[in-house]
Amino acid sequence: MSTQLRLDALRGSGVIAKPHNARTIAALTRNPGCTRRAVMDAAGVDKDKTAAATGHPASIGKLSPLAVARGQGFEARVKSQGGAELLRLLRENLGLPIPQAHYLDLGGDDDSVIGGRYLRSRSALAASADSGPDAGTLFDHPMLRLQIAGVWVYLEPDMVAFRLEDKFYIIEIKSFAIVDGVADPGDVTRAAIQSSVYVLALRNLLADAGHDPNLVADQVILVCPKDFSNQPTAHFVDVRKQLTVLRRQLARMADIDRLLDSLPDGVTFDLAPDAHGLPTRSAADLAHALRSVEARYAPECLSACELALFCRHDAHDAHSTAALGRTVREELGGVDCTSTAVALGTGTLVPTDDLVQAAETLRAAHALRTAILGQLA
Amino acid sequence: MSTLTSYARALAAETGQAKRLGTVRHLHVHDRPLVIVPLTLAGETNAPVAAMAGSQHDKPTVIVAGQPRMRSKRLDFAAELAEVVLPFITECAQRIEYVPTGRDGSEMRTRMADAPQLWVPNPGGISYLRMLGRMTRLRKTVGEYAVPLPVPEMGKWLTWFAEQSEFADTSLLQATTRALSGVWATGQSSVEDGNLAALMAWIAPPPGQSGAQAARRAEDPVTCPPAGPSTDPTFDAVVLKPALDAIDKATSDAARARLLQRLADDLTGQLQPTWDLVWQAIEALRAIPAGNHVPHRWERDRDNFGGYYQHLASDGRPQARRDNAERSARRLNDLERRLALYDAQRAFDDPMVMAEYRMGGDAFCGNVIHAEPDRTVKPGNRRQLRPLIVVQTTDPLRLLPGDADLTDQQRPKQTATILDVQHSGTATHVTLELSGSMGRGLTATPGSVPERGGTVTYSRLRTGYSAPGAFPDRDSIPWTHGGPPAQHIATEDDAREEWS
Amino acid sequence: MADPLGIEELDQRISEVKTEIRKAVSAQDFAQASRLRTQLRALEAQWHGALELAESSVSGKPGNMQLPVRETVHQILTLLAVPAAPRTIVAVHAAFFAGELAGSQLTYLRRDEERSFRTAPHGRPYYLCSALTYDRLTAARGLIAVSSWPLHRRIVGTLSARVDYLRSAIKLAEHIDRTDRPSPAAQRLLWQVAAGIPNASASFGDARPASVIEAATAELSVHDDDDRVQREQAARRARKQLGDAEQLFGAPTLSAVRKAG
Ligand code: SF4
């Protein structure tokens, strides 16, 4: 069976694959060791709906409409009037020459011609790469694409590709503030990984048009509000590390057949929706299918994967030490299960050969606790 | 994290109950702390929506910003909060005490008899106060964009509190989740411990429920609203955004007033559960005995409070936007020194903390099985008293012969050098040579050297004074390091930045 | 029917129903959520009714003497002399006009104008219409223009956004220069615009009309020729290829063609 058919079967009858965007692609890199997630993402399974159907609805992915409105407002402001604010920043900070004030909006209200829009973006950027710097400066909303598990995924980024001398840069506009030159590190990391998706996709586009992909810089320009104002400010962010992580995960997904081979025959995450789109598949049956694919739950999943509460539930049932944190597992000598750890500590369990050393440490820990804390332990 | 805390987590997970990490708490709990529970508008930089603040559990002040999307209104909110914060700080600065100083303690200096202690629900609350401080401290009180005097005043204080909170050993500003996690281990991950409701559910579950069960229930954002500063996204979608839109569009004052009242009630509903949890947490922590060094550290907190109070009274300039090279270097040095001291004090106050060092092999505890208190050596031309003891321990020792500068807590000024380490069965025999703090002559003062049969714990931890690093003074900083630091003066830009 | 609820009770009910909605949304029970939303709308309607009842003695909104929206927008566009986005129009309005203009009032403006033109072509002295993209001659996203302008001024080429920004800056500066005592809002707007032009403002918050005009003219001279060539070529093409309505409101997009077909 072809990969595509196998993935279709996983997703279920007549269900359209859930579209990816930079955020979901960025999220792919968050728990690369997890097979369950890799196959579901490759097949475009709606993890949100799946989680709800198991009785463990996702707690992530909800965006406050207030945050969304703020983000859109800031972006519109930065881009308005031919990116007047952007030009000011680029001229002041990067010495962009005055004649280079071209602004081309490659976006359209027209979603039905995605392939056509990609071609338009490609020819505009290729034309720019072919000629001197006068052939374009700012390219808003270019349509890009990336291959994920053998399928082309189109990205409609809210970003601007920017040409300076012979390099292209990704400009990412975010509405978190940079106060006195410092931004929240978590926000910056998230922006960096998303931008790296665009860098990679823009490189693909240039390569596709027969140009050197390395024309795209591995530094991106992050534009954020300055201090407490609405004025934008710009900073370079190096995304080399993120690119490496992303490439590795995409390569892993390209090799999805290997992972699919490891699944039991006939497994599917089909929710068998009724006429109203409500799942008719029983929660138990669905959970059974999910469990047939290996997972690797860790607390980080809580902020990265829609299935986290389902997987956490299983991890707790298994008394998993990793559910308490990856470092906890390490510090317990790599013991997988909390009951084993405690039994080794209290000495009620005789360690197997591989756990002798861990058992010694755990016994010492237990002895110290009882000796010192006594009643409190 | 360490093996002991991880083991405590495993125990908690197995039993469904939170486990104590140590015998004492290491933070000071004030009789009358000031609790602040803030909420901000998602997606904005420091747009206050509401806050609950006060120093009595049953008398919170609720502050609601009716139009948080309007920048100018954010300063109105700050002005209201200042009315709670500043009087509280002033009240703590009412009395001073005299403490001996100088070499022989014959001179006297003053110290604040009290200091304010602030509590917020979580580290996010500290960031919030830092941002609010940054937003308000540079505002001008005269001229075009003038704000009321208390606004920058509070801004300076909040900035100061946030700066202090970076020191591991201060009790001036507490994030409740962090304070609790220092005392209890839960059977969930530290990520989940960041949720105050879930953390408290482990520590004090409702009757009839295990900590694990209660924590799962506490994760429902509808029944247990997030402890902020961000609100629950579905609350934003269903309640907050429609309310703000309706207030903006209201066609009459009466309608606006009613809508504001309803919003205030809804926001109070989001704040109240967290407010109660913070107070519950403070009580739970108060019930744990304090470590011996806690009062000493609180004295230093009071000294620092007095110092900044004086600074504001005499100079009053706000903190600069960024630290210059000199101040950063000093600060880094202070952070490290105070952290080292804090680690040592905690280990001496709490055998469970010392146990971490013992498990790691950097400390050992055992019985003295042999002692030669009057041993002398003659390395040069003068004979010196160098007693010798042998300690038997079962701790996993990582120290080696030749390792010096070890001390036992009971004799902080006496140092020991390891001469020999012998393993016999499960026990280890450590031979130590001692020097210092045993009188002047060639015979040790009775009791100054550990006796046979006594219990000792040796480590490299020290609680003594350590000198701060040396730094060039202000004017001699080379230009390569930014030159002499600029004194910050509030400018027009600072006053205007909100509206630009 | 039971007694209508008092306004306090309604407030309380509304809060309760909203909590129920949040629960339903969290549990992904969208059917329940939509039932509750219907309930909520009914309660809110009652709430407005109750409020009006309470206020009926108070007089209503004061009558206003504002121009119709399309007139106002026309005046602003005439002042700027370039195609502009709603947010720009709102900003200029706030600086020079009394009363309020909300961005939402402009949402359907162009669509209404197009409908009017198609039912009775050329029935009005002017229409608020689209600017056209230089390559595909479709309506440029989010820009409003005036039909009486020469076609090439309504074309958006790759440099046009910049050129138009500079042109409108000059127009604004001239307008403020003519005004007796410009409002602080107008001066702020001028400064904001000047901040985007090299050498246009002396210091933070300070922009003089003369220096804005000088600086904008200087940069304009860099781009103007290239821009004009691109625009005029496109305008010639548009006149040849497009009908009257399309020249004003843009060539149909692909999907529109498909829908029609
Ligand atoms: S939540 Fe489950 S499926 Fe998702 S990444 Fe974690 S372990 Fe894998």
PDB file of N, CA, C and O in Angstrom, chain B residues 103-129:
ATOM      1  N   ARG B 103      33.746  47.285  65.740  1.00  0.00           N
ATOM      2  CA  ARG B 103      34.552  46.130  66.101  1.00  0.00           C
ATOM      3  C   ARG B 103      34.126  45.462  67.401  1.00  0.00           C
ATOM      4  O   ARG B 103      33.947  44.262  67.492  1.00  0.00           O
ATOM      5  N   ASP B 104      33.968  46.295  68.428  1.00  0.00           N
ATOM      6  CA  ASP B 104      33.638  45.716  69.722  1.00  0.00           C
ATOM      7  C   ASP B 104      32.152  45.849  70.044  1.00  0.00           C
ATOM      8  O   ASP B 104      31.728  45.592  71.158  1.00  0.00           O
ATOM      9  N   GLY B 105      31.385  46.267  69.090  1.00  0.00           N
ATOM     10  CA  GLY B 105      29.952  46.378  69.325  1.00  0.00           C
ATOM     11  C   GLY B 105      29.579  47.533  70.218  1.00  0.00           C
ATOM     12  O   GLY B 105      28.496  47.550  70.802  1.00  0.00           O
ATOM     13  N   SER B 106      30.456  48.514  70.369  1.00  0.00           N
ATOM     14  CA  SER B 106      30.155  49.607  71.286  1.00  0.00           C
ATOM     15  C   SER B 106      29.357  50.711  70.613  1.00  0.00           C
ATOM     16  O   SER B 106      28.690  51.497  71.259  1.00  0.00           O
ATOM     17  N   GLU B 107      29.428  50.761  69.276  1.00  0.00           N
ATOM     18  CA  GLU B 107      28.646  51.793  68.594  1.00  0.00           C
ATOM     19  C   GLU B 107      27.273  51.236  68.226  1.00  0.00           C
ATOM     20  O   GLU B 107      27.068  50.033  68.235  1.00  0.00           O
ATOM     21  N   MET B 108      26.375  52.134  67.874  1.00  0.00           N
ATOM     22  CA  MET B 108      25.024  51.707  67.550  1.00  0.00           C
ATOM     23  C   MET B 108      24.653  52.206  66.154  1.00  0.00           C
ATOM     24  O   MET B 108      25.080  53.274  65.745  1.00  0.00           O
ATOM     25  N   ARG B 109      23.892  51.410  65.459  1.00  0.00           N
ATOM     26  CA  ARG B 109      23.318  51.908  64.225  1.00  0.00           C
ATOM     27  C   ARG B 109      21.843  51.524  64.215  1.00  0.00           C
ATOM     28  O   ARG B 109      21.396  50.755  65.062  1.00  0.00           O
ATOM     29  N   THR B 110      21.115  52.051  63.226  1.00  0.00           N
ATOM     30  CA  THR B 110      19.675  51.803  63.233  1.00  0.00           C
ATOM     31  C   THR B 110      19.313  50.781  62.179  1.00  0.00           C
ATOM     32  O   THR B 110      20.036  50.574  61.213  1.00  0.00           O
ATOM     33  N   ARG B 111      18.185  50.169  62.405  1.00  0.00           N
ATOM     34  CA  ARG B 111      17.644  49.216  61.428  1.00  0.00           C
ATOM     35  C   ARG B 111      16.126  49.330  61.502  1.00  0.00           C
ATOM     36  O   ARG B 111      15.573  49.607  62.550  1.00  0.00           O
ATOM     37  N   MET B 112      15.474  49.145  60.377  1.00  0.00           N
ATOM     38  CA  MET B 112      14.017  49.135  60.376  1.00  0.00           C
ATOM     39  C   MET B 112      13.531  47.985  61.256  1.00  0.00           C
ATOM     40  O   MET B 112      14.025  46.861  61.148  1.00  0.00           O
ATOM     41  N   ALA B 113      12.568  48.288  62.117  1.00  0.00           N
ATOM     42  CA  ALA B 113      12.041  47.239  62.986  1.00  0.00           C
ATOM     43  C   ALA B 113      11.146  46.281  62.209  1.00  0.00           C
ATOM     44  O   ALA B 113      10.836  45.193  62.668  1.00  0.00           O
ATOM     45  N   ASP B 114      10.743  46.695  61.027  1.00  0.00           N
ATOM     46  CA  ASP B 114       9.839  45.859  60.242  1.00  0.00           C
ATOM     47  C   ASP B 114      10.154  46.091  58.760  1.00  0.00           C
ATOM     48  O   ASP B 114      10.878  47.028  58.417  1.00  0.00           O
ATOM     49  N   ALA B 115       9.636  45.233  57.922  1.00  0.00           N
ATOM     50  CA  ALA B 115       9.758  45.452  56.476  1.00  0.00           C
ATOM     51  C   ALA B 115       8.508  44.881  55.834  1.00  0.00           C
ATOM     52  O   ALA B 115       7.888  43.961  56.381  1.00  0.00           O
ATOM     53  N   PRO B 116       8.122  45.424  54.688  1.00  0.00           N
ATOM     54  CA  PRO B 116       6.941  44.885  54.015  1.00  0.00           C
ATOM     55  C   PRO B 116       7.258  43.559  53.336  1.00  0.00           C
ATOM     56  O   PRO B 116       8.342  43.399  52.779  1.00  0.00           O
ATOM     57  N   GLN B 117       6.331  42.642  53.415  1.00  0.00           N
ATOM     58  CA  GLN B 117       6.485  41.392  52.663  1.00  0.00           C
ATOM     59  C   GLN B 117       5.315  41.266  51.688  1.00  0.00           C
ATOM     60  O   GLN B 117       4.161  41.319  52.087  1.00  0.00           O
ATOM     61  N   LEU B 118       5.653  41.109  50.407  1.00  0.00           N
ATOM     62  CA  LEU B 118       4.631  41.008  49.358  1.00  0.00           C
ATOM     63  C   LEU B 118       4.498  39.569  48.892  1.00  0.00           C
ATOM     64  O   LEU B 118       5.500  38.872  48.738  1.00  0.00           O
ATOM     65  N   TRP B 119       3.268  39.159  48.646  1.00  0.00           N
ATOM     66  CA  TRP B 119       3.015  37.825  48.102  1.00  0.00           C
ATOM     67  C   TRP B 119       2.222  37.940  46.811  1.00  0.00           C
ATOM     68  O   TRP B 119       1.223  38.666  46.750  1.00  0.00           O
ATOM     69  N   VAL B 120       2.651  37.222  45.811  1.00  0.00           N
ATOM     70  CA  VAL B 120       1.869  37.088  44.578  1.00  0.00           C
ATOM     71  C   VAL B 120       1.685  35.593  44.339  1.00  0.00           C
ATOM     72  O   VAL B 120       2.406  34.787  44.934  1.00  0.00           O
ATOM     73  N   PRO B 121       0.752  35.202  43.471  1.00  0.00           N
ATOM     74  CA  PRO B 121       0.476  33.764  43.346  1.00  0.00           C
ATOM     75  C   PRO B 121       1.630  32.953  42.763  1.00  0.00           C
ATOM     76  O   PRO B 121       1.854  31.827  43.165  1.00  0.00           O
ATOM     77  N   ASN B 122       2.357  33.516  41.810  1.00  0.00           N
ATOM     78  CA  ASN B 122       3.332  32.691  41.084  1.00  0.00           C
ATOM     79  C   ASN B 122       4.423  33.583  40.484  1.00  0.00           C
ATOM     80  O   ASN B 122       4.325  34.816  40.563  1.00  0.00           O
ATOM     81  N   PRO B 123       5.444  32.984  39.886  1.00  0.00           N
ATOM     82  CA  PRO B 123       6.515  33.809  39.293  1.00  0.00           C
ATOM     83  C   PRO B 123       5.988  34.807  38.260  1.00  0.00           C
ATOM     84  O   PRO B 123       6.541  35.897  38.111  1.00  0.00           O
ATOM     85  N   GLY B 124       4.910  34.441  37.568  1.00  0.00           N
ATOM     86  CA  GLY B 124       4.297  35.372  36.629  1.00  0.00           C
ATOM     87  C   GLY B 124       3.873  36.655  37.331  1.00  0.00           C
ATOM     88  O   GLY B 124       3.936  37.741  36.760  1.00  0.00           O
ATOM     89  N   GLY B 125       3.451  36.525  38.573  1.00  0.00           N
ATOM     90  CA  GLY B 125       3.058  37.701  39.353  1.00  0.00           C
ATOM     91  C   GLY B 125       4.245  38.617  39.610  1.00  0.00           C
ATOM     92  O   GLY B 125       4.119  39.844  39.610  1.00  0.00           O
ATOM     93  N   ILE B 126       5.415  38.016  39.817  1.00  0.00           N
ATOM     94  CA  ILE B 126       6.617  38.829  40.032  1.00  0.00           C
ATOM     95  C   ILE B 126       6.975  39.578  38.751  1.00  0.00           C
ATOM     96  O   ILE B 126       7.252  40.772  38.778  1.00  0.00           O
ATOM     97  N   SER B 127       6.927  38.876  37.621  1.00  0.00           N
ATOM     98  CA  SER B 127       7.197  39.553  36.346  1.00  0.00           C
ATOM     99  C   SER B 127       6.216  40.700  36.145  1.00  0.00           C
ATOM    100  O   SER B 127       6.578  41.763  35.636  1.00  0.00           O
ATOM    101  N   TYR B 128       4.986  40.455  36.529  1.00  0.00           N
ATOM    102  CA  TYR B 128       3.968  41.491  36.379  1.00  0.00           C
ATOM    103  C   TYR B 128       4.345  42.729  37.192  1.00  0.00           C
ATOM    104  O   TYR B 128       4.300  43.849  36.695  1.00  0.00           O
ATOM    105  N   LEU B 129       4.736  42.524  38.451  1.00  0.00           N
ATOM    106  CA  LEU B 129       5.087  43.674  39.282  1.00  0.00           C
ATOM    107  C   LEU B 129       6.317  44.384  38.717  1.00  0.00           C
ATOM    108  O   LEU B 129       6.412  45.608  38.736  1.00  0.00           O
TER     109      LEU B 129
END
